Short mmCIF file of C-alpha atoms in Angstrom, two decimals:
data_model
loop_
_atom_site.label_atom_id
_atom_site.label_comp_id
_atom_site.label_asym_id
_atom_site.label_seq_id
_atom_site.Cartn_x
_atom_site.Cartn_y
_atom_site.Cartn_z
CA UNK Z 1 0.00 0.00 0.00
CA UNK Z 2 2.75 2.28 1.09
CA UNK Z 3 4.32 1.43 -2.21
CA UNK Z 4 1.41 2.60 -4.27
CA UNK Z 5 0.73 6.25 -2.64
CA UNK Z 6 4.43 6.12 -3.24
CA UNK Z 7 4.46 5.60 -7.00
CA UNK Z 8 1.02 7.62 -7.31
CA UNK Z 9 2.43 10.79 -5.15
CA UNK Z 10 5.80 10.81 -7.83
CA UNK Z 11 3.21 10.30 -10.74
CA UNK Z 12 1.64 13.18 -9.11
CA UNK Z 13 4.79 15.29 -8.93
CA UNK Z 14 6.07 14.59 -12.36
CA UNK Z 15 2.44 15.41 -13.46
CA UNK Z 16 2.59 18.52 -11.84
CA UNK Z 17 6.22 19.66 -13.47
CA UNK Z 18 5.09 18.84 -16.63
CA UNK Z 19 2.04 21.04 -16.52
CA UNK Z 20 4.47 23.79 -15.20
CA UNK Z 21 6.81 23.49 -17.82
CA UNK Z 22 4.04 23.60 -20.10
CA UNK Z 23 2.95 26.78 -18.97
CA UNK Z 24 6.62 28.15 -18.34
CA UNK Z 25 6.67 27.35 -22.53
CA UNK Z 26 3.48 29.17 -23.24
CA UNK Z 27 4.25 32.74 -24.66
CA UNK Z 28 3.09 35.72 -22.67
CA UNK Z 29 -0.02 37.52 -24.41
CA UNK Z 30 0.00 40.91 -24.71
CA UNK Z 31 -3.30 43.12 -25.43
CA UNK Z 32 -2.75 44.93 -28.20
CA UNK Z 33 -5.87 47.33 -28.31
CA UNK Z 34 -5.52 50.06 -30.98
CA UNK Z 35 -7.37 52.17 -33.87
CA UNK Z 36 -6.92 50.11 -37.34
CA UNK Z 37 -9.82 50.98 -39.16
CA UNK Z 38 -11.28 54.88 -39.97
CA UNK Z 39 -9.15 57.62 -41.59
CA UNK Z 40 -6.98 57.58 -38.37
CA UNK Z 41 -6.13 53.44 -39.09
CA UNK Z 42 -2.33 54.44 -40.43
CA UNK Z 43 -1.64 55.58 -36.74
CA UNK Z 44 -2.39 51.75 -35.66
CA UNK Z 45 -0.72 49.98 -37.84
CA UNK Z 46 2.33 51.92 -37.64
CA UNK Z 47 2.53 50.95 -33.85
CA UNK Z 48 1.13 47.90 -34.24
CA UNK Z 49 4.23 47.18 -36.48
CA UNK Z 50 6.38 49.34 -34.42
CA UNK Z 51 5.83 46.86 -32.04
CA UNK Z 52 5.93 44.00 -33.96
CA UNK Z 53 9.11 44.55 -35.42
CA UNK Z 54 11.46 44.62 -32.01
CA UNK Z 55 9.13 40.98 -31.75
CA UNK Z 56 10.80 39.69 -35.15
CA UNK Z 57 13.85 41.16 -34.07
CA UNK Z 58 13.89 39.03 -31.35
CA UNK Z 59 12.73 35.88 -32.40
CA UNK Z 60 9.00 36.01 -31.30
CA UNK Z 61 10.08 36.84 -28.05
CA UNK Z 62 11.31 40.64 -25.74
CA UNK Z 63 13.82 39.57 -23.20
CA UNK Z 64 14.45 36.08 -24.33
CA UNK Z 65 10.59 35.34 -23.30
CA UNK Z 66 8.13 34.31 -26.22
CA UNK Z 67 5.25 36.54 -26.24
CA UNK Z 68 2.08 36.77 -28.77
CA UNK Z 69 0.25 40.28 -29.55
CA UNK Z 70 -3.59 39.95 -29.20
CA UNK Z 71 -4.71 42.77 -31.44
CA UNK Z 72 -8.14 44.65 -31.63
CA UNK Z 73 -9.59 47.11 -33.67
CA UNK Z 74 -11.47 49.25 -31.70
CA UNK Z 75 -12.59 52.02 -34.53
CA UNK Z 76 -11.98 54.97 -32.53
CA UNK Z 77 -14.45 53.75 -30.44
CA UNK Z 78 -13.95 54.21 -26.82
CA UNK Z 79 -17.23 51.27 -25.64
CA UNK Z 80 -15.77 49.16 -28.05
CA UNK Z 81 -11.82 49.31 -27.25
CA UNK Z 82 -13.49 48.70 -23.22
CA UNK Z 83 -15.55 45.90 -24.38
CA UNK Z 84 -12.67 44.15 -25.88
CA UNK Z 85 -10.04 44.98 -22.56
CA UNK Z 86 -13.00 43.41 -20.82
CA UNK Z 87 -12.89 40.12 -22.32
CA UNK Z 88 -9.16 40.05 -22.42
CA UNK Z 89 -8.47 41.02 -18.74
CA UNK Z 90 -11.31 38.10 -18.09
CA UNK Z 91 -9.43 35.64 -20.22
CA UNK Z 92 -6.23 36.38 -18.07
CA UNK Z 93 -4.04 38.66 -19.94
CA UNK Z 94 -2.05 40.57 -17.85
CA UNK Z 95 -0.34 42.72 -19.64
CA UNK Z 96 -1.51 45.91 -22.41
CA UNK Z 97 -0.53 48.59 -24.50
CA UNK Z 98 -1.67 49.58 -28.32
CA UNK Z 99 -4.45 52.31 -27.79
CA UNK Z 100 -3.46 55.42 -29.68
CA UNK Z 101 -6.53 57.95 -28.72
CA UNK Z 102 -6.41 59.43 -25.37
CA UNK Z 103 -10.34 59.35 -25.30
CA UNK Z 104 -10.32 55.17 -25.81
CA UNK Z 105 -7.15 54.75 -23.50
CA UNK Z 106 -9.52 56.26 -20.84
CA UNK Z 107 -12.09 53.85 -21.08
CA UNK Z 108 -9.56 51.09 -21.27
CA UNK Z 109 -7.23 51.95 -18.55
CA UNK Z 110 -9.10 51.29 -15.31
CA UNK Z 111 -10.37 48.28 -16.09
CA UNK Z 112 -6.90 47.12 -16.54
CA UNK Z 113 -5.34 48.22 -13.52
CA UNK Z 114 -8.14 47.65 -11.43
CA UNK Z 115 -8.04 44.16 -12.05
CA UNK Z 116 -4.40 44.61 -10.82
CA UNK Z 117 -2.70 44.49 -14.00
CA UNK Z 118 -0.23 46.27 -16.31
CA UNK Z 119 -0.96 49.04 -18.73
CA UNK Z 120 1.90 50.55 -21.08
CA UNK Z 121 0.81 53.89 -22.81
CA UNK Z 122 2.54 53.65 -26.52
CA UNK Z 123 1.00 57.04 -27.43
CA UNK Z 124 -1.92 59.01 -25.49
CA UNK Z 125 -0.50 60.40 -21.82
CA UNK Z 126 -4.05 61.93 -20.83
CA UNK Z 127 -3.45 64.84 -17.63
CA UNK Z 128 -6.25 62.61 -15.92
CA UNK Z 129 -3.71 59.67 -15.06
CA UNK Z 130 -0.72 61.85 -14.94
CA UNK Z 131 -1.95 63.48 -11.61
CA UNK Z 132 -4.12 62.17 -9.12
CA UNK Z 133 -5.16 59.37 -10.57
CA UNK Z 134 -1.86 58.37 -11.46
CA UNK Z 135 -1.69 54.01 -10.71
CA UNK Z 136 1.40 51.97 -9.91
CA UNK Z 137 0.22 49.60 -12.97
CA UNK Z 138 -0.11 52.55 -15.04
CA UNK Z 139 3.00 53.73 -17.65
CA UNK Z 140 3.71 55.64 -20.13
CA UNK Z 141 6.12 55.28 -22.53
CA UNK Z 142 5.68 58.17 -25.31
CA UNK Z 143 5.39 61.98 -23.28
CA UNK Z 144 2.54 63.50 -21.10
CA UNK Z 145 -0.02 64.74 -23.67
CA UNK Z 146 0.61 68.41 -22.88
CA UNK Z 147 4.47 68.10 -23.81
CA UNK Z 148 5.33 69.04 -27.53
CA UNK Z 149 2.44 71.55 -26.69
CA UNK Z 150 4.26 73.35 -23.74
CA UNK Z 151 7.64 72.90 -26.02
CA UNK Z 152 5.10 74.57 -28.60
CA UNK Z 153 5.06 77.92 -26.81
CA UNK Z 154 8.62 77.64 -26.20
CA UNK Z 155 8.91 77.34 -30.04
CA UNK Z 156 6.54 80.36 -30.55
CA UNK Z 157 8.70 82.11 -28.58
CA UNK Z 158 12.10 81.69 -29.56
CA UNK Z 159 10.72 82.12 -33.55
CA UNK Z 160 9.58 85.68 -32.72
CA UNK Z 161 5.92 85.04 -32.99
CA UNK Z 162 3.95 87.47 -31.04
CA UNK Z 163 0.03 87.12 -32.36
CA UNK Z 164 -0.76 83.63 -32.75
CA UNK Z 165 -3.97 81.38 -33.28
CA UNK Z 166 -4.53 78.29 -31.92
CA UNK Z 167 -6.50 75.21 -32.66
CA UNK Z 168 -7.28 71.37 -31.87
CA UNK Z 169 -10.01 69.10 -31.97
CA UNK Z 170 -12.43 68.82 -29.03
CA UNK Z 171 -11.26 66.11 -26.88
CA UNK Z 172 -9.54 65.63 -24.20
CA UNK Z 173 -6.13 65.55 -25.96
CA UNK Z 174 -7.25 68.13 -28.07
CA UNK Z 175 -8.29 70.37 -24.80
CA UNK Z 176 -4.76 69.43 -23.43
CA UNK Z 177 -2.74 70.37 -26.55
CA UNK Z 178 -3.68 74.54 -26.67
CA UNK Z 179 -3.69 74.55 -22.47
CA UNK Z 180 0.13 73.34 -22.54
CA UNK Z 181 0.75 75.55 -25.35
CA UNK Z 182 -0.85 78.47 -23.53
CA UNK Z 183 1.14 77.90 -21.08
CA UNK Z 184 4.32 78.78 -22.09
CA UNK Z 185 3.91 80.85 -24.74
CA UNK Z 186 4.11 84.65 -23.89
CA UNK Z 187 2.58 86.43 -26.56
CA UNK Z 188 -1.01 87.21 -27.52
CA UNK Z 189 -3.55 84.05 -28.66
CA UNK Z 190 -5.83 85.89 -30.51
CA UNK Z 191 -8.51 82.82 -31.12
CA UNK Z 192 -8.98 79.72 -29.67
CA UNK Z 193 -10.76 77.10 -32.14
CA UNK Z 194 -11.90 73.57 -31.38
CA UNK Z 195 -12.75 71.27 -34.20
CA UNK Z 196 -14.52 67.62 -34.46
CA UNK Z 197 -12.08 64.77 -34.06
CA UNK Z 198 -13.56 63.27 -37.20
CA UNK Z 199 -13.76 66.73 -39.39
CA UNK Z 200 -12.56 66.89 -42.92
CA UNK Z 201 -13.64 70.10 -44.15
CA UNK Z 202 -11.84 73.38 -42.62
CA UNK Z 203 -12.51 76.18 -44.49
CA UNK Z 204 -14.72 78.21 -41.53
CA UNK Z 205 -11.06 77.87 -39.49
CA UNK Z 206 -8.99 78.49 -42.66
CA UNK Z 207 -11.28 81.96 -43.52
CA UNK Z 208 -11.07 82.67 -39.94
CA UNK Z 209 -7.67 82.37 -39.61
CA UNK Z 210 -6.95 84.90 -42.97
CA UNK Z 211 -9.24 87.34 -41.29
CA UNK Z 212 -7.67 87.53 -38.08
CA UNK Z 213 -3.80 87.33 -39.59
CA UNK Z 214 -1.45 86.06 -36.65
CA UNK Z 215 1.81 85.79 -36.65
CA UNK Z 216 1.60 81.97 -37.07
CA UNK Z 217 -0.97 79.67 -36.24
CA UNK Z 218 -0.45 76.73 -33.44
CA UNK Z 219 -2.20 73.51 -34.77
CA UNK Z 220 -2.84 69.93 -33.41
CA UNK Z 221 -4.77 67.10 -35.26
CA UNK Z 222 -3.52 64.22 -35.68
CA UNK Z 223 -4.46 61.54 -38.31
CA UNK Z 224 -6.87 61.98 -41.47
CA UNK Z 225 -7.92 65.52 -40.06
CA UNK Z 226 -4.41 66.56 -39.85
CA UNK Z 227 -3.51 65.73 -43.45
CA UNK Z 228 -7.27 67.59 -44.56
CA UNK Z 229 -5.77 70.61 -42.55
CA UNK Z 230 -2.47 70.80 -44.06
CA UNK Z 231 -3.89 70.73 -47.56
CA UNK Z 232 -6.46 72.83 -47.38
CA UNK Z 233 -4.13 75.68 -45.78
CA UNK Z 234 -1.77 75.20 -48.44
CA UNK Z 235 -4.26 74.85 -51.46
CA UNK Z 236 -5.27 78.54 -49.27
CA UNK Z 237 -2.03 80.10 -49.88
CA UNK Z 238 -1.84 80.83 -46.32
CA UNK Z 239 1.57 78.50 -46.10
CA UNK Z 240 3.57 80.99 -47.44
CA UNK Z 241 2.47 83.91 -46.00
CA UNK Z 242 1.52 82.80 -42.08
CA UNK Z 243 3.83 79.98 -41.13
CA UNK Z 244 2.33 76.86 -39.12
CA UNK Z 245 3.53 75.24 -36.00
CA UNK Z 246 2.53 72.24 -34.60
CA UNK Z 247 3.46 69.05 -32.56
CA UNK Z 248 5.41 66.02 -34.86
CA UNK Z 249 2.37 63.64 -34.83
CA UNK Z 250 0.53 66.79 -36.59
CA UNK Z 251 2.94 65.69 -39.66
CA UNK Z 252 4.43 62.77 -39.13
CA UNK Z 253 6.02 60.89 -42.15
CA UNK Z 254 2.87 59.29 -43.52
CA UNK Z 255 1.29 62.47 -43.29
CA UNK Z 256 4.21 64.24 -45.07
CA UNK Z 257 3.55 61.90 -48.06
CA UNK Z 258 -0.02 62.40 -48.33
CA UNK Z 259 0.03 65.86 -48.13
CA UNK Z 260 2.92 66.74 -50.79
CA UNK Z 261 4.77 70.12 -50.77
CA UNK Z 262 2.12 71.81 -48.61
CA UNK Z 263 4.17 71.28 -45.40
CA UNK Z 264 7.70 71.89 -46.47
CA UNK Z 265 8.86 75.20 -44.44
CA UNK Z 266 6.27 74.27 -41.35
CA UNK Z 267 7.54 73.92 -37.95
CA UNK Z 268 7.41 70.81 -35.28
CA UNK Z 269 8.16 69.94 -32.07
CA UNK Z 270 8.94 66.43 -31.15
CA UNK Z 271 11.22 64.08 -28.77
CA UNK Z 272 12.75 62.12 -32.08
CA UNK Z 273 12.56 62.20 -35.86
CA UNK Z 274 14.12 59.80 -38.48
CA UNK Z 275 16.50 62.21 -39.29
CA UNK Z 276 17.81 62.02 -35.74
CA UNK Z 277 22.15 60.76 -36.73
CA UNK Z 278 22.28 58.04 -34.36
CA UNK Z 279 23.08 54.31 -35.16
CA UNK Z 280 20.14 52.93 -33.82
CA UNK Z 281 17.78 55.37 -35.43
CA UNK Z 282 19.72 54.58 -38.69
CA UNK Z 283 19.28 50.82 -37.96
CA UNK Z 284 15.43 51.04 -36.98
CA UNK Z 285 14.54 53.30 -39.73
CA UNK Z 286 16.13 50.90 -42.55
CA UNK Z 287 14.85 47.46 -40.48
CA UNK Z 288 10.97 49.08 -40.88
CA UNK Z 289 11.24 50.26 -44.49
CA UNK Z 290 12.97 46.80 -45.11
CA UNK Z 291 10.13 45.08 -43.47
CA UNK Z 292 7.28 47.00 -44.15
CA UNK Z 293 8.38 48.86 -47.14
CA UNK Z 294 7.52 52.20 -45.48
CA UNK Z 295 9.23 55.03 -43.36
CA UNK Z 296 8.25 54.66 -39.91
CA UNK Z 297 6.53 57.73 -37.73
CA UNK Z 298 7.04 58.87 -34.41
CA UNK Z 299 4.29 56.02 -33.55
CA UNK Z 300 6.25 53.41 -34.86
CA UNK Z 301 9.22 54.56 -33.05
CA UNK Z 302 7.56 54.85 -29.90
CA UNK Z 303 5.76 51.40 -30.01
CA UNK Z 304 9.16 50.16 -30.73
CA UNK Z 305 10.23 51.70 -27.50
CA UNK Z 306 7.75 50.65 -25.31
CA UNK Z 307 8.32 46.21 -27.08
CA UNK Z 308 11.80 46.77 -25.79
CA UNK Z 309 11.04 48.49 -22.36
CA UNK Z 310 8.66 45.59 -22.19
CA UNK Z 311 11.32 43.17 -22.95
CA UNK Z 312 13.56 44.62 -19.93
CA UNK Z 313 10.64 44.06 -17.62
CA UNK Z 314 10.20 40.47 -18.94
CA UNK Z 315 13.42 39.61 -18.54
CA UNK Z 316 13.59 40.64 -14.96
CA UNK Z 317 10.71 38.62 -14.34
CA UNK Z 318 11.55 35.83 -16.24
CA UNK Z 319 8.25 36.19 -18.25
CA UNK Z 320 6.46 35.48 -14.86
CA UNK Z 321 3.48 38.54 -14.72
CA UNK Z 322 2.22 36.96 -11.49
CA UNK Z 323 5.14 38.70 -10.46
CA UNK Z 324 3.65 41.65 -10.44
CA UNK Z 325 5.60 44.28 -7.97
CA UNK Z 326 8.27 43.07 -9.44
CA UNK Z 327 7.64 43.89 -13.03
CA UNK Z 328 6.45 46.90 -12.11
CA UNK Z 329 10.07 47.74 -10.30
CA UNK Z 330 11.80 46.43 -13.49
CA UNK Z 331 9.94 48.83 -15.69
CA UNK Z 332 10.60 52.30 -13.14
CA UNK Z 333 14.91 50.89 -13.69
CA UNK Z 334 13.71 52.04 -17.55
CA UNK Z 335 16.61 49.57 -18.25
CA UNK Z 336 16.44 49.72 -22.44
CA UNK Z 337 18.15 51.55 -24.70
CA UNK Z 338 15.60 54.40 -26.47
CA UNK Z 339 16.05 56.07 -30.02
CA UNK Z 340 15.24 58.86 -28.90
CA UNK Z 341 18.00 58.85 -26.65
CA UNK Z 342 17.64 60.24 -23.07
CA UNK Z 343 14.49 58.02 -21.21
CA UNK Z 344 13.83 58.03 -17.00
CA UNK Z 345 10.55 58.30 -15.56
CA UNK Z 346 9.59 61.02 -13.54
CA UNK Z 347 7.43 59.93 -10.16
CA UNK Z 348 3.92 59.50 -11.99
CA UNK Z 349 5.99 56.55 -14.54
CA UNK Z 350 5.76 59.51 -17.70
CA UNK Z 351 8.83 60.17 -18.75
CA UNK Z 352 11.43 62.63 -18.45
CA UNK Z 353 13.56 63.31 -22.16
CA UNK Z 354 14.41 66.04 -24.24
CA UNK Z 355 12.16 68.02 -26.69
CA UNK Z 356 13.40 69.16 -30.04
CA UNK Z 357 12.66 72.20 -32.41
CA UNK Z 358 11.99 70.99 -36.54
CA UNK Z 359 11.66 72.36 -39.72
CA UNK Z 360 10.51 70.32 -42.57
CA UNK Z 361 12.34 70.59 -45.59
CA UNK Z 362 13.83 68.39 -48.38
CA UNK Z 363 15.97 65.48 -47.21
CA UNK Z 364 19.63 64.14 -49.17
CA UNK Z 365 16.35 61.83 -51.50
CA UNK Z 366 14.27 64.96 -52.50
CA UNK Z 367 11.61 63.75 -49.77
CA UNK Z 368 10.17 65.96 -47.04
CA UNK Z 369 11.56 65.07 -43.39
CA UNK Z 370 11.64 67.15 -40.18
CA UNK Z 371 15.21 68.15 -39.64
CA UNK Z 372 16.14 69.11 -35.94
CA UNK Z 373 16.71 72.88 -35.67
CA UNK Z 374 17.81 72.66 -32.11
CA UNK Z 375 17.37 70.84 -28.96
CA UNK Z 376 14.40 73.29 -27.09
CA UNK Z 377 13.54 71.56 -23.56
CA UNK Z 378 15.91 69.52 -21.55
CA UNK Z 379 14.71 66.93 -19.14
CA UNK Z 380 11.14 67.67 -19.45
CA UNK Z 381 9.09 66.68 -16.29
CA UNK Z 382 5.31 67.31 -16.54
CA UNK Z 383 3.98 69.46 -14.54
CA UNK Z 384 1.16 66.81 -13.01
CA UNK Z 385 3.46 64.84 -11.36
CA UNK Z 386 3.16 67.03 -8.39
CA UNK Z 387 0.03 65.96 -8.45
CA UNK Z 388 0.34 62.32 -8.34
CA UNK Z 389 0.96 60.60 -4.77
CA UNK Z 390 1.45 57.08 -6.15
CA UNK Z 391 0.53 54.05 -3.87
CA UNK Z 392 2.94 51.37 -3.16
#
């Protein structure tokens, strides 16, 4: 008898290792929650394959851990990018990034870190979670939405512009962009426009804006109604005669294509561009158009980011989420190499980097590419941090 509980406890132990290993072998899921269909798709993809590409790169798995991205569409639609974090924090995934919207990230983001788990901010830094409701399972790994905004006034400033109009679309990114601007820029705003995130035709703002003849106008829309805006200001003529600033993912490189000349001579602000002479923005920029036979934007670059911050934390975990405070402490070392160069995080887990003044203009190939004036902010720290008393 003793023989048999014997051989049955060992069956029961090898039983149990196996199933362990098992699991140990299954690869980590990641939620990968972003906008792939409407005008505003290109910004999805582009981190989608931001992402994906630092996954190639290593093998199908970040940090020597296999991992497999769970992707959904959720149309710009912030009930449908909740419903589909719903079913995926039931199913068990503990770990998400993806949403580019700050709108959808915040109908995503509680539900996440409620449940107790991990959410890594590829794009959107809303003020909302950069404050008081900051979260210990809450990161971001792009900027705190008001930042090429505030380096936006800083712009206006240096440039000599005194009169200057403003406008964004009426969201909560949109409300953010013009309030960060505002507040460091020293001159006069002489209007303050909101638009519809989904609007295409802006010749009301484009009259307006003749009428009232500033100095230079301060824009932010990102997407489909960014490239409509561009165009139709240059098709206006006003390109040439009142110049247009505006934050990098106003113009990124996909942009810059579908817009033509219109933008060349406009200004950005930005924490990286392709042009940036470094060897691994050289090497990432030729391993995406190899790949995907495009140039890659500021989203790709920034989704790239966040798969290889990711890796540092699944490495230091050994790919083991349960592990939860201590893939959280891995991700505050910030132990990965950026392209954009310079990356901490400040107390709320936003970053702290360096902001950069750009001007488009013709690249070495004929195309349009921001070029980097001069370095304009360093060691940005939002200013909601002070805000945020993070729990333990």
């Amino acid at each position: 008898m003793f023989r048999k509980l014997c051989v049955a406890a060992s069956t029961a132990s090898l039983a149990a290792a196996a199933a362990a290993a098992a699991a140990a072998a299954d690869p980590v899921k990641i939620g990968f929650i972003t906008t792939l269909s409407t005008p505003a798709g290109y910004i999805g993809e582009d981190l989608r394959d931001g992402f994906n590409l630092a996954v190639k790169q290593g093998g199908g798995k970040l940090g020597g851990v296999p991992v497999e991205l769970v992707v959904e569409d959720d149309g710009l639609k912030p009930a449908s990018a909740k419903q589909a974090a719903d079913r995926m924090v039931q199913s068990g995934i503990r770990l998400y990034t993806g949403v580019n919207f700050s709108n959808v990230l915040a109908a995503v983001v509680p539900g996440v870190t409620k449940a107790g788990y991990t959410y890594i901010s590829t794009n959107p830094g809303p003020s909302v979670f950069a404050g008081e409701k900051c979260d210990p399972n809450y990161f971001v790994a792009s900027y705190q939405n008001d930042a090429y905004h505030t380096a936006g006034g800083i712009a206006a400033n240096e440039l000599g512009f005194k009169r200057v109009a403003i406008l964004a679309p009426n969201y909560q990114a949109g409300r953010d962009a013009l309030a960060g601007f505002k507040r460091t820029f020293k001159g006069e705003v002489l209007a303050e426009v909101y638009t519809k995130l989904d609007q295409s035709d802006f010749s009301v703002e484009i009259a307006r804006i003749r009428s009232l003849a500033p100095d230079a106008i301060y824009q932010f829309h990102p997407g489909g109604a960014g490239i409509n805006f561009a165009k139709q200001y240059g098709n206006a003529g006003l390109g040439k005669t009142i110049p247009m600033l505006m934050p990098g993912f106003s113009m990124d490189a996909r942009m810059l294509t579908a817009t033509g000349t219109a933008s060349e001579g406009f200004y950005t602000t930005g924490i990286w561009s392709v042009a940036m002479d470094n060897p691994g923005t050289r090497k990432f920029v030729q391993d995406f158009k190899t790949t995907y036979n495009r140039i890659p934007t500021d989203y790709a670059m920034q989704a790239y980011d966040t798969a290889q911050w990711i890796a540092s934390g699944l490495k230091a975990v050994d790919g083991d989420l349960t592990k939860n405070a201590a893939f959280r402490a891995a991700l505050r070392k910030a132990d990965f190499s950026s392209l954009r160069g310079k990356f901490a995080l400040n107390t709320n887990q936003h970053p702290i980097q360096d902001l950069y003044l750009m001007r488009i203009e013709k690249a070495a190939g004929g195309e349009l590419a921001p070029k980097v004036v001069r370095k304009i902010v360093s060691d940005d720290r939002d200013s909601y941090a002070e805000a945020c008393k993070m729990p333990s």
